[in-house]
Protein backbone atom coordinates (compact mmCIF):
# COMPACT_ATOMS: atom_id res chain seq x y z
CA UNK A 1 0.00 0.00 0.00
CA UNK A 2 1.01 3.62 -0.36
CA UNK A 3 2.90 4.83 2.71
CA UNK A 4 4.29 8.16 1.47
CA UNK A 5 4.41 10.45 -1.54
CA UNK A 6 6.32 13.51 -2.66
CA UNK A 7 4.92 15.86 -5.28
CA UNK A 8 7.50 17.93 -7.18
CA UNK A 9 7.47 20.10 -10.31
CA UNK A 10 9.04 18.71 -13.46
CA UNK A 11 10.63 21.58 -15.41
CA UNK A 12 14.08 20.83 -16.86
CA UNK A 13 15.07 24.24 -15.47
CA UNK A 14 15.05 22.61 -12.04
CA UNK A 15 18.39 21.09 -13.10
CA UNK A 16 21.10 23.77 -12.63
CA UNK A 17 23.07 22.65 -15.67
CA UNK A 18 20.00 23.29 -17.81
CA UNK A 19 19.04 26.55 -16.10
CA UNK A 20 22.63 27.86 -16.31
CA UNK A 21 22.61 31.52 -15.27
CA UNK A 22 19.01 31.29 -14.03
CA UNK A 23 19.73 28.41 -11.65
CA UNK A 24 19.35 30.54 -8.53
CA UNK A 25 15.77 31.38 -9.44
CA UNK A 26 14.62 27.85 -8.56
CA UNK A 27 16.92 27.30 -5.60
CA UNK A 28 14.02 27.33 -3.12
CA UNK A 29 12.11 24.83 -5.24
CA UNK A 30 15.11 22.48 -5.30
CA UNK A 31 15.50 22.78 -1.54
CA UNK A 32 11.83 21.92 -1.04
CA UNK A 33 12.19 18.91 -3.35
CA UNK A 34 15.15 17.71 -1.30
CA UNK A 35 13.10 18.01 1.89
CA UNK A 36 10.24 16.10 0.26
CA UNK A 37 12.54 13.27 -0.79
CA UNK A 38 13.78 13.01 2.79
CA UNK A 39 10.19 12.27 3.83
CA UNK A 40 10.06 9.48 1.24
CA UNK A 41 13.31 7.98 2.50
CA UNK A 42 12.07 8.09 6.09
CA UNK A 43 9.05 5.99 5.10
CA UNK A 44 11.37 3.07 4.24
CA UNK A 45 9.44 1.82 1.21
CA UNK A 46 9.97 -1.50 -0.48
CA UNK A 47 9.31 0.16 -3.82
CA UNK A 48 9.58 3.75 -5.04
CA UNK A 49 7.44 4.53 -8.09
CA UNK A 50 8.42 7.67 -10.01
CA UNK A 51 5.41 9.02 -11.92
CA UNK A 52 5.42 11.77 -14.53
CA UNK A 53 3.46 12.90 -17.57
CA UNK A 54 4.55 12.13 -21.12
CA UNK A 55 3.04 12.08 -24.59
CA UNK A 56 2.60 8.31 -24.26
CA UNK A 57 2.28 6.10 -21.21
CA UNK A 58 4.73 3.34 -20.37
CA UNK A 59 6.90 1.71 -17.75
CA UNK A 60 10.64 2.14 -17.23
CA UNK A 61 12.99 -0.21 -15.41
CA UNK A 62 15.39 0.74 -12.70
CA UNK A 63 18.65 1.71 -14.38
CA UNK A 64 17.01 3.37 -17.40
CA UNK A 65 18.81 6.46 -18.64
CA UNK A 66 17.47 9.91 -19.38
CA UNK A 67 19.16 12.77 -21.18
CA UNK A 68 18.97 16.56 -21.21
CA UNK A 69 20.73 16.79 -24.57
CA UNK A 70 17.55 18.19 -26.08
CA UNK A 71 18.07 21.26 -23.91
CA UNK A 72 21.64 21.79 -25.08
CA UNK A 73 23.24 20.12 -22.06
CA UNK A 74 25.50 17.06 -22.15
CA UNK A 75 23.96 15.49 -19.06
CA UNK A 76 22.72 11.93 -18.64
CA UNK A 77 20.89 10.64 -15.57
CA UNK A 78 19.92 7.16 -14.47
CA UNK A 79 16.77 6.01 -12.68
CA UNK A 80 18.60 4.49 -9.75
CA UNK A 81 20.98 1.65 -10.50
CA UNK A 82 19.95 -1.79 -11.67
CA UNK A 83 21.14 -4.39 -9.12
CA UNK A 84 21.57 -6.92 -11.92
CA UNK A 85 23.66 -4.64 -14.16
CA UNK A 86 26.75 -2.47 -13.72
CA UNK A 87 25.90 1.05 -12.53
CA UNK A 88 24.79 3.27 -15.38
CA UNK A 89 23.68 0.48 -17.73
CA UNK A 90 20.31 1.23 -19.29
CA UNK A 91 17.60 -1.43 -19.00
CA UNK A 92 14.91 0.11 -21.20
CA UNK A 93 13.98 3.02 -23.44
CA UNK A 94 15.14 6.54 -22.64
CA UNK A 95 13.23 8.28 -19.88
CA UNK A 96 10.79 11.04 -20.87
CA UNK A 97 11.72 14.49 -19.57
CA UNK A 98 9.51 14.39 -16.48
CA UNK A 99 11.05 11.12 -15.30
CA UNK A 100 14.54 12.37 -16.17
CA UNK A 101 13.96 15.30 -13.81
CA UNK A 102 12.84 12.80 -11.18
CA UNK A 103 15.94 10.70 -11.75
CA UNK A 104 18.08 13.81 -11.34
CA UNK A 105 16.37 14.68 -8.04
CA UNK A 106 16.90 11.15 -6.76
CA UNK A 107 20.55 11.26 -7.80
CA UNK A 108 21.04 14.51 -5.91
CA UNK A 109 19.47 12.89 -2.85
CA UNK A 110 21.68 9.81 -3.15
CA UNK A 111 18.59 7.60 -3.14
CA UNK A 112 19.42 4.02 -2.21
CA UNK A 113 16.50 3.10 0.01
CA UNK A 114 14.50 0.76 -2.22
CA UNK A 115 13.79 -0.64 -5.62
CA UNK A 116 12.68 1.98 -8.16
CA UNK A 117 10.25 1.84 -11.08
CA UNK A 118 9.35 4.61 -13.51
CA UNK A 119 5.84 5.14 -14.87
CA UNK A 120 4.99 7.65 -17.59
CA UNK A 121 1.33 8.65 -17.63
CA UNK A 122 -0.16 9.72 -20.94
CA UNK A 123 -1.06 13.40 -20.65
CA UNK A 124 -4.55 12.76 -22.00
CA UNK A 125 -5.39 9.76 -19.81
CA UNK A 126 -8.89 10.29 -18.40
CA UNK A 127 -9.37 10.54 -14.62
CA UNK A 128 -10.85 7.07 -14.29
CA UNK A 129 -7.85 5.54 -16.03
CA UNK A 130 -5.50 7.54 -13.81
CA UNK A 131 -7.29 6.29 -10.72
CA UNK A 132 -7.13 2.68 -11.84
CA UNK A 133 -3.42 2.98 -12.63
CA UNK A 134 -2.79 4.58 -9.26
CA UNK A 135 -4.65 1.85 -7.40
CA UNK A 136 -2.59 -0.79 -9.22
CA UNK A 137 0.67 0.99 -8.39
CA UNK A 138 -0.32 1.51 -4.77
CA UNK A 139 -0.93 -2.20 -4.38
CA UNK A 140 2.26 -3.32 -6.12
CA UNK A 141 4.27 -3.83 -2.89
CA UNK A 142 3.72 -3.94 0.85
CA UNK A 143 5.21 -0.46 1.29
CA UNK A 144 5.03 1.81 -1.75
CA UNK A 145 6.27 5.39 -1.97
CA UNK A 146 5.64 7.66 -4.95
CA UNK A 147 7.57 10.57 -6.41
CA UNK A 148 4.98 12.41 -8.48
CA UNK A 149 6.23 14.96 -11.00
CA UNK A 150 4.07 17.57 -12.66
CA UNK A 151 3.42 21.28 -13.05
CA UNK A 152 0.33 23.39 -12.60
CA UNK A 153 -1.02 25.82 -15.17
CA UNK A 154 1.33 27.44 -17.66
CA UNK A 155 -0.86 30.51 -18.11
CA UNK A 156 -0.18 32.74 -15.13
CA UNK A 157 1.43 35.71 -16.91
CA UNK A 158 1.63 37.32 -20.32
CA UNK A 159 5.06 35.74 -20.84
CA UNK A 160 4.01 32.27 -19.68
CA UNK A 161 4.25 29.41 -22.19
CA UNK A 162 0.46 29.42 -22.57
CA UNK A 163 0.03 33.20 -22.31
CA UNK A 164 -2.22 34.74 -19.62
CA UNK A 165 -5.49 33.01 -18.76
CA UNK A 166 -7.65 34.47 -15.99
CA UNK A 167 -8.65 30.97 -14.85
CA UNK A 168 -5.09 29.85 -14.16
CA UNK A 169 -4.57 31.35 -10.72
CA UNK A 170 -7.77 29.82 -9.32
CA UNK A 171 -6.86 26.46 -10.85
CA UNK A 172 -3.42 26.54 -9.22
CA UNK A 173 -4.81 27.69 -5.87
CA UNK A 174 -7.19 24.73 -5.84
CA UNK A 175 -4.41 22.32 -6.84
CA UNK A 176 -2.14 23.65 -4.11
CA UNK A 177 -4.85 23.19 -1.49
CA UNK A 178 -5.57 19.65 -2.63
CA UNK A 179 -1.90 18.64 -2.77
CA UNK A 180 -1.12 20.31 0.55
CA UNK A 181 -3.99 18.60 2.37
CA UNK A 182 -3.85 15.19 0.63
CA UNK A 183 -7.41 15.82 -0.57
CA UNK A 184 -8.03 12.80 -2.78
CA UNK A 185 -11.57 13.73 -3.90
CA UNK A 186 -10.42 17.24 -4.90
CA UNK A 187 -7.64 15.82 -7.06
CA UNK A 188 -9.98 13.29 -8.63
CA UNK A 189 -12.37 16.13 -9.49
CA UNK A 190 -9.86 18.16 -11.54
CA UNK A 191 -11.38 18.77 -14.95
CA UNK A 192 -9.04 17.28 -17.58
CA UNK A 193 -10.39 19.61 -20.24
CA UNK A 194 -9.65 22.71 -18.20
CA UNK A 195 -6.23 21.33 -17.24
CA UNK A 196 -5.42 20.80 -20.91
CA UNK A 197 -6.51 24.33 -21.81
CA UNK A 198 -4.28 25.72 -19.04
CA UNK A 199 -1.40 23.41 -20.05
CA UNK A 200 -1.29 21.88 -16.56
CA UNK A 201 0.92 18.82 -17.13
CA UNK A 202 0.54 17.66 -13.53
CA UNK A 203 -3.14 16.76 -13.80
CA UNK A 204 -2.72 13.13 -14.85
CA UNK A 205 0.14 12.29 -12.42
CA UNK A 206 -1.76 13.94 -9.56
CA UNK A 207 -4.82 11.84 -10.33
CA UNK A 208 -2.65 8.70 -10.38
CA UNK A 209 -1.50 9.68 -6.90
CA UNK A 210 -5.12 10.13 -5.85
CA UNK A 211 -5.93 6.62 -7.02
CA UNK A 212 -3.00 5.18 -5.08
CA UNK A 213 -3.87 7.10 -1.91
CA UNK A 214 -7.63 6.56 -1.86
CA UNK A 215 -7.61 4.26 1.19
CA UNK A 216 -4.17 5.08 2.57
CA UNK A 217 -5.22 7.70 5.14
CA UNK A 218 -2.23 9.98 4.50
CA UNK A 219 -1.86 13.57 5.67
CA UNK A 220 -0.44 16.27 3.39
CA UNK A 221 1.87 19.22 3.77
CA UNK A 222 2.63 21.93 1.19
CA UNK A 223 6.33 22.85 1.20
CA UNK A 224 6.50 25.21 -1.78
CA UNK A 225 4.14 27.12 -4.03
CA UNK A 226 5.14 29.68 -6.66
CA UNK A 227 4.69 30.54 -10.33
CA UNK A 228 8.09 31.45 -11.77
CA UNK A 229 8.02 31.94 -15.53
CA UNK A 230 4.21 31.99 -15.29
CA UNK A 231 3.98 28.26 -14.48
CA UNK A 232 2.53 26.86 -11.26
CA UNK A 233 5.06 24.82 -9.29
CA UNK A 234 4.21 22.93 -6.11
CA UNK A 235 6.12 20.70 -3.70
CA UNK A 236 4.13 18.65 -1.20
CA UNK A 237 4.52 15.58 0.96
CA UNK A 238 1.97 12.95 1.92
CA UNK A 239 2.73 10.65 4.83
PDB file of C-alpha atoms in Angstrom:
ATOM      1  CA  UNK A   1       0.000   0.000   0.000  1.00  0.00           C
ATOM      2  CA  UNK A   2       1.014   3.624  -0.362  1.00  0.00           C
ATOM      3  CA  UNK A   3       2.898   4.833   2.711  1.00  0.00           C
ATOM      4  CA  UNK A   4       4.290   8.161   1.475  1.00  0.00           C
ATOM      5  CA  UNK A   5       4.407  10.453  -1.536  1.00  0.00           C
ATOM      6  CA  UNK A   6       6.319  13.512  -2.661  1.00  0.00           C
ATOM      7  CA  UNK A   7       4.923  15.863  -5.279  1.00  0.00           C
ATOM      8  CA  UNK A   8       7.500  17.931  -7.179  1.00  0.00           C
ATOM      9  CA  UNK A   9       7.475  20.098 -10.309  1.00  0.00           C
ATOM     10  CA  UNK A  10       9.044  18.705 -13.461  1.00  0.00           C
ATOM     11  CA  UNK A  11      10.626  21.580 -15.414  1.00  0.00           C
ATOM     12  CA  UNK A  12      14.077  20.825 -16.857  1.00  0.00           C
ATOM     13  CA  UNK A  13      15.075  24.241 -15.475  1.00  0.00           C
ATOM     14  CA  UNK A  14      15.046  22.606 -12.044  1.00  0.00           C
ATOM     15  CA  UNK A  15      18.390  21.090 -13.098  1.00  0.00           C
ATOM     16  CA  UNK A  16      21.097  23.773 -12.628  1.00  0.00           C
ATOM     17  CA  UNK A  17      23.074  22.654 -15.668  1.00  0.00           C
ATOM     18  CA  UNK A  18      19.996  23.294 -17.812  1.00  0.00           C
ATOM     19  CA  UNK A  19      19.042  26.555 -16.098  1.00  0.00           C
ATOM     20  CA  UNK A  20      22.634  27.860 -16.309  1.00  0.00           C
ATOM     21  CA  UNK A  21      22.613  31.520 -15.273  1.00  0.00           C
ATOM     22  CA  UNK A  22      19.011  31.295 -14.032  1.00  0.00           C
ATOM     23  CA  UNK A  23      19.726  28.405 -11.654  1.00  0.00           C
ATOM     24  CA  UNK A  24      19.346  30.542  -8.526  1.00  0.00           C
ATOM     25  CA  UNK A  25      15.768  31.379  -9.438  1.00  0.00           C
ATOM     26  CA  UNK A  26      14.616  27.855  -8.563  1.00  0.00           C
ATOM     27  CA  UNK A  27      16.922  27.296  -5.603  1.00  0.00           C
ATOM     28  CA  UNK A  28      14.023  27.332  -3.120  1.00  0.00           C
ATOM     29  CA  UNK A  29      12.114  24.826  -5.235  1.00  0.00           C
ATOM     30  CA  UNK A  30      15.113  22.485  -5.304  1.00  0.00           C
ATOM     31  CA  UNK A  31      15.500  22.778  -1.537  1.00  0.00           C
ATOM     32  CA  UNK A  32      11.830  21.925  -1.043  1.00  0.00           C
ATOM     33  CA  UNK A  33      12.192  18.911  -3.352  1.00  0.00           C
ATOM     34  CA  UNK A  34      15.152  17.712  -1.297  1.00  0.00           C
ATOM     35  CA  UNK A  35      13.099  18.013   1.886  1.00  0.00           C
ATOM     36  CA  UNK A  36      10.236  16.100   0.261  1.00  0.00           C
ATOM     37  CA  UNK A  37      12.539  13.265  -0.794  1.00  0.00           C
ATOM     38  CA  UNK A  38      13.778  13.008   2.794  1.00  0.00           C
ATOM     39  CA  UNK A  39      10.195  12.267   3.830  1.00  0.00           C
ATOM     40  CA  UNK A  40      10.060   9.480   1.242  1.00  0.00           C
ATOM     41  CA  UNK A  41      13.315   7.976   2.503  1.00  0.00           C
ATOM     42  CA  UNK A  42      12.069   8.088   6.088  1.00  0.00           C
ATOM     43  CA  UNK A  43       9.046   5.988   5.103  1.00  0.00           C
ATOM     44  CA  UNK A  44      11.368   3.070   4.239  1.00  0.00           C
ATOM     45  CA  UNK A  45       9.438   1.821   1.207  1.00  0.00           C
ATOM     46  CA  UNK A  46       9.974  -1.504  -0.476  1.00  0.00           C
ATOM     47  CA  UNK A  47       9.311   0.165  -3.819  1.00  0.00           C
ATOM     48  CA  UNK A  48       9.580   3.752  -5.035  1.00  0.00           C
ATOM     49  CA  UNK A  49       7.443   4.532  -8.091  1.00  0.00           C
ATOM     50  CA  UNK A  50       8.425   7.666 -10.012  1.00  0.00           C
ATOM     51  CA  UNK A  51       5.407   9.017 -11.915  1.00  0.00           C
ATOM     52  CA  UNK A  52       5.416  11.766 -14.528  1.00  0.00           C
ATOM     53  CA  UNK A  53       3.464  12.897 -17.566  1.00  0.00           C
ATOM     54  CA  UNK A  54       4.546  12.126 -21.121  1.00  0.00           C
ATOM     55  CA  UNK A  55       3.040  12.077 -24.589  1.00  0.00           C
ATOM     56  CA  UNK A  56       2.599   8.311 -24.259  1.00  0.00           C
ATOM     57  CA  UNK A  57       2.282   6.101 -21.209  1.00  0.00           C
ATOM     58  CA  UNK A  58       4.726   3.337 -20.367  1.00  0.00           C
ATOM     59  CA  UNK A  59       6.898   1.708 -17.748  1.00  0.00           C
ATOM     60  CA  UNK A  60      10.636   2.136 -17.232  1.00  0.00           C
ATOM     61  CA  UNK A  61      12.989  -0.208 -15.408  1.00  0.00           C
ATOM     62  CA  UNK A  62      15.393   0.738 -12.703  1.00  0.00           C
ATOM     63  CA  UNK A  63      18.646   1.715 -14.378  1.00  0.00           C
ATOM     64  CA  UNK A  64      17.010   3.372 -17.402  1.00  0.00           C
ATOM     65  CA  UNK A  65      18.811   6.461 -18.644  1.00  0.00           C
ATOM     66  CA  UNK A  66      17.468   9.909 -19.379  1.00  0.00           C
ATOM     67  CA  UNK A  67      19.162  12.767 -21.182  1.00  0.00           C
ATOM     68  CA  UNK A  68      18.974  16.562 -21.211  1.00  0.00           C
ATOM     69  CA  UNK A  69      20.732  16.789 -24.568  1.00  0.00           C
ATOM     70  CA  UNK A  70      17.554  18.194 -26.081  1.00  0.00           C
ATOM     71  CA  UNK A  71      18.072  21.262 -23.911  1.00  0.00           C
ATOM     72  CA  UNK A  72      21.635  21.790 -25.084  1.00  0.00           C
ATOM     73  CA  UNK A  73      23.236  20.121 -22.057  1.00  0.00           C
ATOM     74  CA  UNK A  74      25.498  17.063 -22.152  1.00  0.00           C
ATOM     75  CA  UNK A  75      23.960  15.495 -19.058  1.00  0.00           C
ATOM     76  CA  UNK A  76      22.722  11.926 -18.645  1.00  0.00           C
ATOM     77  CA  UNK A  77      20.885  10.639 -15.574  1.00  0.00           C
ATOM     78  CA  UNK A  78      19.917   7.163 -14.468  1.00  0.00           C
ATOM     79  CA  UNK A  79      16.775   6.007 -12.681  1.00  0.00           C
ATOM     80  CA  UNK A  80      18.603   4.489  -9.747  1.00  0.00           C
ATOM     81  CA  UNK A  81      20.979   1.648 -10.495  1.00  0.00           C
ATOM     82  CA  UNK A  82      19.950  -1.785 -11.670  1.00  0.00           C
ATOM     83  CA  UNK A  83      21.141  -4.390  -9.125  1.00  0.00           C
ATOM     84  CA  UNK A  84      21.572  -6.921 -11.923  1.00  0.00           C
ATOM     85  CA  UNK A  85      23.655  -4.641 -14.155  1.00  0.00           C
ATOM     86  CA  UNK A  86      26.747  -2.474 -13.718  1.00  0.00           C
ATOM     87  CA  UNK A  87      25.903   1.046 -12.533  1.00  0.00           C
ATOM     88  CA  UNK A  88      24.791   3.268 -15.379  1.00  0.00           C
ATOM     89  CA  UNK A  89      23.677   0.483 -17.730  1.00  0.00           C
ATOM     90  CA  UNK A  90      20.308   1.230 -19.292  1.00  0.00           C
ATOM     91  CA  UNK A  91      17.599  -1.428 -18.995  1.00  0.00           C
ATOM     92  CA  UNK A  92      14.909   0.114 -21.204  1.00  0.00           C
ATOM     93  CA  UNK A  93      13.983   3.019 -23.437  1.00  0.00           C
ATOM     94  CA  UNK A  94      15.142   6.541 -22.644  1.00  0.00           C
ATOM     95  CA  UNK A  95      13.228   8.278 -19.876  1.00  0.00           C
ATOM     96  CA  UNK A  96      10.790  11.036 -20.867  1.00  0.00           C
ATOM     97  CA  UNK A  97      11.718  14.485 -19.572  1.00  0.00           C
ATOM     98  CA  UNK A  98       9.509  14.395 -16.475  1.00  0.00           C
ATOM     99  CA  UNK A  99      11.053  11.121 -15.299  1.00  0.00           C
ATOM    100  CA  UNK A 100      14.543  12.369 -16.174  1.00  0.00           C
ATOM    101  CA  UNK A 101      13.956  15.300 -13.812  1.00  0.00           C
ATOM    102  CA  UNK A 102      12.843  12.802 -11.180  1.00  0.00           C
ATOM    103  CA  UNK A 103      15.943  10.701 -11.746  1.00  0.00           C
ATOM    104  CA  UNK A 104      18.082  13.813 -11.344  1.00  0.00           C
ATOM    105  CA  UNK A 105      16.366  14.676  -8.043  1.00  0.00           C
ATOM    106  CA  UNK A 106      16.905  11.146  -6.758  1.00  0.00           C
ATOM    107  CA  UNK A 107      20.550  11.255  -7.803  1.00  0.00           C
ATOM    108  CA  UNK A 108      21.037  14.505  -5.910  1.00  0.00           C
ATOM    109  CA  UNK A 109      19.470  12.893  -2.847  1.00  0.00           C
ATOM    110  CA  UNK A 110      21.683   9.808  -3.146  1.00  0.00           C
ATOM    111  CA  UNK A 111      18.591   7.603  -3.143  1.00  0.00           C
ATOM    112  CA  UNK A 112      19.420   4.021  -2.209  1.00  0.00           C
ATOM    113  CA  UNK A 113      16.504   3.098   0.014  1.00  0.00           C
ATOM    114  CA  UNK A 114      14.504   0.760  -2.215  1.00  0.00           C
ATOM    115  CA  UNK A 115      13.788  -0.641  -5.622  1.00  0.00           C
ATOM    116  CA  UNK A 116      12.682   1.978  -8.164  1.00  0.00           C
ATOM    117  CA  UNK A 117      10.247   1.838 -11.078  1.00  0.00           C
ATOM    118  CA  UNK A 118       9.347   4.615 -13.508  1.00  0.00           C
ATOM    119  CA  UNK A 119       5.843   5.137 -14.871  1.00  0.00           C
ATOM    120  CA  UNK A 120       4.989   7.651 -17.587  1.00  0.00           C
ATOM    121  CA  UNK A 121       1.332   8.651 -17.626  1.00  0.00           C
ATOM    122  CA  UNK A 122      -0.159   9.720 -20.939  1.00  0.00           C
ATOM    123  CA  UNK A 123      -1.057  13.396 -20.654  1.00  0.00           C
ATOM    124  CA  UNK A 124      -4.549  12.760 -21.999  1.00  0.00           C
ATOM    125  CA  UNK A 125      -5.392   9.755 -19.815  1.00  0.00           C
ATOM    126  CA  UNK A 126      -8.893  10.287 -18.403  1.00  0.00           C
ATOM    127  CA  UNK A 127      -9.373  10.545 -14.617  1.00  0.00           C
ATOM    128  CA  UNK A 128     -10.846   7.066 -14.285  1.00  0.00           C
ATOM    129  CA  UNK A 129      -7.852   5.543 -16.029  1.00  0.00           C
ATOM    130  CA  UNK A 130      -5.498   7.537 -13.814  1.00  0.00           C
ATOM    131  CA  UNK A 131      -7.294   6.286 -10.721  1.00  0.00           C
ATOM    132  CA  UNK A 132      -7.129   2.676 -11.840  1.00  0.00           C
ATOM    133  CA  UNK A 133      -3.425   2.984 -12.634  1.00  0.00           C
ATOM    134  CA  UNK A 134      -2.789   4.584  -9.258  1.00  0.00           C
ATOM    135  CA  UNK A 135      -4.645   1.847  -7.404  1.00  0.00           C
ATOM    136  CA  UNK A 136      -2.592  -0.786  -9.224  1.00  0.00           C
ATOM    137  CA  UNK A 137       0.668   0.994  -8.388  1.00  0.00           C
ATOM    138  CA  UNK A 138      -0.320   1.510  -4.767  1.00  0.00           C
ATOM    139  CA  UNK A 139      -0.931  -2.203  -4.379  1.00  0.00           C
ATOM    140  CA  UNK A 140       2.256  -3.319  -6.124  1.00  0.00           C
ATOM    141  CA  UNK A 141       4.273  -3.830  -2.894  1.00  0.00           C
ATOM    142  CA  UNK A 142       3.720  -3.937   0.855  1.00  0.00           C
ATOM    143  CA  UNK A 143       5.211  -0.456   1.294  1.00  0.00           C
ATOM    144  CA  UNK A 144       5.030   1.805  -1.755  1.00  0.00           C
ATOM    145  CA  UNK A 145       6.267   5.391  -1.974  1.00  0.00           C
ATOM    146  CA  UNK A 146       5.641   7.657  -4.948  1.00  0.00           C
ATOM    147  CA  UNK A 147       7.569  10.567  -6.408  1.00  0.00           C
ATOM    148  CA  UNK A 148       4.979  12.412  -8.485  1.00  0.00           C
ATOM    149  CA  UNK A 149       6.230  14.959 -10.995  1.00  0.00           C
ATOM    150  CA  UNK A 150       4.068  17.565 -12.656  1.00  0.00           C
ATOM    151  CA  UNK A 151       3.416  21.277 -13.055  1.00  0.00           C
ATOM    152  CA  UNK A 152       0.327  23.391 -12.604  1.00  0.00           C
ATOM    153  CA  UNK A 153      -1.022  25.819 -15.165  1.00  0.00           C
ATOM    154  CA  UNK A 154       1.327  27.436 -17.663  1.00  0.00           C
ATOM    155  CA  UNK A 155      -0.862  30.513 -18.114  1.00  0.00           C
ATOM    156  CA  UNK A 156      -0.180  32.736 -15.127  1.00  0.00           C
ATOM    157  CA  UNK A 157       1.433  35.708 -16.912  1.00  0.00           C
ATOM    158  CA  UNK A 158       1.628  37.323 -20.316  1.00  0.00           C
ATOM    159  CA  UNK A 159       5.058  35.740 -20.835  1.00  0.00           C
ATOM    160  CA  UNK A 160       4.010  32.273 -19.680  1.00  0.00           C
ATOM    161  CA  UNK A 161       4.252  29.406 -22.192  1.00  0.00           C
ATOM    162  CA  UNK A 162       0.462  29.418 -22.565  1.00  0.00           C
ATOM    163  CA  UNK A 163       0.026  33.201 -22.310  1.00  0.00           C
ATOM    164  CA  UNK A 164      -2.223  34.738 -19.625  1.00  0.00           C
ATOM    165  CA  UNK A 165      -5.493  33.009 -18.759  1.00  0.00           C
ATOM    166  CA  UNK A 166      -7.654  34.470 -15.987  1.00  0.00           C
ATOM    167  CA  UNK A 167      -8.652  30.968 -14.853  1.00  0.00           C
ATOM    168  CA  UNK A 168      -5.089  29.848 -14.164  1.00  0.00           C
ATOM    169  CA  UNK A 169      -4.568  31.348 -10.716  1.00  0.00           C
ATOM    170  CA  UNK A 170      -7.766  29.824  -9.321  1.00  0.00           C
ATOM    171  CA  UNK A 171      -6.856  26.459 -10.850  1.00  0.00           C
ATOM    172  CA  UNK A 172      -3.422  26.543  -9.222  1.00  0.00           C
ATOM    173  CA  UNK A 173      -4.808  27.688  -5.866  1.00  0.00           C
ATOM    174  CA  UNK A 174      -7.189  24.726  -5.839  1.00  0.00           C
ATOM    175  CA  UNK A 175      -4.414  22.319  -6.844  1.00  0.00           C
ATOM    176  CA  UNK A 176      -2.137  23.655  -4.114  1.00  0.00           C
ATOM    177  CA  UNK A 177      -4.850  23.195  -1.486  1.00  0.00           C
ATOM    178  CA  UNK A 178      -5.567  19.649  -2.631  1.00  0.00           C
ATOM    179  CA  UNK A 179      -1.901  18.645  -2.765  1.00  0.00           C
ATOM    180  CA  UNK A 180      -1.123  20.307   0.548  1.00  0.00           C
ATOM    181  CA  UNK A 181      -3.988  18.599   2.367  1.00  0.00           C
ATOM    182  CA  UNK A 182      -3.852  15.186   0.625  1.00  0.00           C
ATOM    183  CA  UNK A 183      -7.406  15.817  -0.567  1.00  0.00           C
ATOM    184  CA  UNK A 184      -8.033  12.795  -2.776  1.00  0.00           C
ATOM    185  CA  UNK A 185     -11.574  13.730  -3.901  1.00  0.00           C
ATOM    186  CA  UNK A 186     -10.417  17.236  -4.899  1.00  0.00           C
ATOM    187  CA  UNK A 187      -7.635  15.824  -7.059  1.00  0.00           C
ATOM    188  CA  UNK A 188      -9.978  13.293  -8.627  1.00  0.00           C
ATOM    189  CA  UNK A 189     -12.371  16.129  -9.486  1.00  0.00           C
ATOM    190  CA  UNK A 190      -9.860  18.165 -11.537  1.00  0.00           C
ATOM    191  CA  UNK A 191     -11.380  18.772 -14.955  1.00  0.00           C
ATOM    192  CA  UNK A 192      -9.041  17.282 -17.577  1.00  0.00           C
ATOM    193  CA  UNK A 193     -10.391  19.605 -20.244  1.00  0.00           C
ATOM    194  CA  UNK A 194      -9.645  22.714 -18.196  1.00  0.00           C
ATOM    195  CA  UNK A 195      -6.234  21.325 -17.238  1.00  0.00           C
ATOM    196  CA  UNK A 196      -5.416  20.802 -20.906  1.00  0.00           C
ATOM    197  CA  UNK A 197      -6.514  24.335 -21.812  1.00  0.00           C
ATOM    198  CA  UNK A 198      -4.283  25.716 -19.044  1.00  0.00           C
ATOM    199  CA  UNK A 199      -1.405  23.406 -20.048  1.00  0.00           C
ATOM    200  CA  UNK A 200      -1.287  21.875 -16.556  1.00  0.00           C
ATOM    201  CA  UNK A 201       0.921  18.824 -17.127  1.00  0.00           C
ATOM    202  CA  UNK A 202       0.541  17.658 -13.526  1.00  0.00           C
ATOM    203  CA  UNK A 203      -3.143  16.763 -13.803  1.00  0.00           C
ATOM    204  CA  UNK A 204      -2.719  13.130 -14.847  1.00  0.00           C
ATOM    205  CA  UNK A 205       0.140  12.287 -12.420  1.00  0.00           C
ATOM    206  CA  UNK A 206      -1.759  13.940  -9.558  1.00  0.00           C
ATOM    207  CA  UNK A 207      -4.821  11.841 -10.328  1.00  0.00           C
ATOM    208  CA  UNK A 208      -2.654   8.704 -10.383  1.00  0.00           C
ATOM    209  CA  UNK A 209      -1.502   9.684  -6.898  1.00  0.00           C
ATOM    210  CA  UNK A 210      -5.121  10.131  -5.850  1.00  0.00           C
ATOM    211  CA  UNK A 211      -5.927   6.619  -7.025  1.00  0.00           C
ATOM    212  CA  UNK A 212      -3.004   5.181  -5.085  1.00  0.00           C
ATOM    213  CA  UNK A 213      -3.873   7.100  -1.915  1.00  0.00           C
ATOM    214  CA  UNK A 214      -7.632   6.561  -1.860  1.00  0.00           C
ATOM    215  CA  UNK A 215      -7.611   4.260   1.195  1.00  0.00           C
ATOM    216  CA  UNK A 216      -4.170   5.083   2.575  1.00  0.00           C
ATOM    217  CA  UNK A 217      -5.225   7.697   5.136  1.00  0.00           C
ATOM    218  CA  UNK A 218      -2.235   9.977   4.497  1.00  0.00           C
ATOM    219  CA  UNK A 219      -1.864  13.575   5.666  1.00  0.00           C
ATOM    220  CA  UNK A 220      -0.440  16.272   3.388  1.00  0.00           C
ATOM    221  CA  UNK A 221       1.875  19.222   3.767  1.00  0.00           C
ATOM    222  CA  UNK A 222       2.626  21.935   1.191  1.00  0.00           C
ATOM    223  CA  UNK A 223       6.328  22.850   1.205  1.00  0.00           C
ATOM    224  CA  UNK A 224       6.497  25.207  -1.775  1.00  0.00           C
ATOM    225  CA  UNK A 225       4.142  27.115  -4.035  1.00  0.00           C
ATOM    226  CA  UNK A 226       5.143  29.679  -6.661  1.00  0.00           C
ATOM    227  CA  UNK A 227       4.693  30.536 -10.333  1.00  0.00           C
ATOM    228  CA  UNK A 228       8.095  31.452 -11.765  1.00  0.00           C
ATOM    229  CA  UNK A 229       8.017  31.937 -15.525  1.00  0.00           C
ATOM    230  CA  UNK A 230       4.210  31.993 -15.286  1.00  0.00           C
ATOM    231  CA  UNK A 231       3.978  28.255 -14.479  1.00  0.00           C
ATOM    232  CA  UNK A 232       2.529  26.858 -11.256  1.00  0.00           C
ATOM    233  CA  UNK A 233       5.060  24.820  -9.287  1.00  0.00           C
ATOM    234  CA  UNK A 234       4.211  22.927  -6.109  1.00  0.00           C
ATOM    235  CA  UNK A 235       6.117  20.703  -3.698  1.00  0.00           C
ATOM    236  CA  UNK A 236       4.128  18.647  -1.204  1.00  0.00           C
ATOM    237  CA  UNK A 237       4.519  15.582   0.958  1.00  0.00           C
ATOM    238  CA  UNK A 238       1.968  12.948   1.924  1.00  0.00           C
ATOM    239  CA  UNK A 239       2.733  10.647   4.834  1.00  0.00           C
TER     240      UNK A 239
END
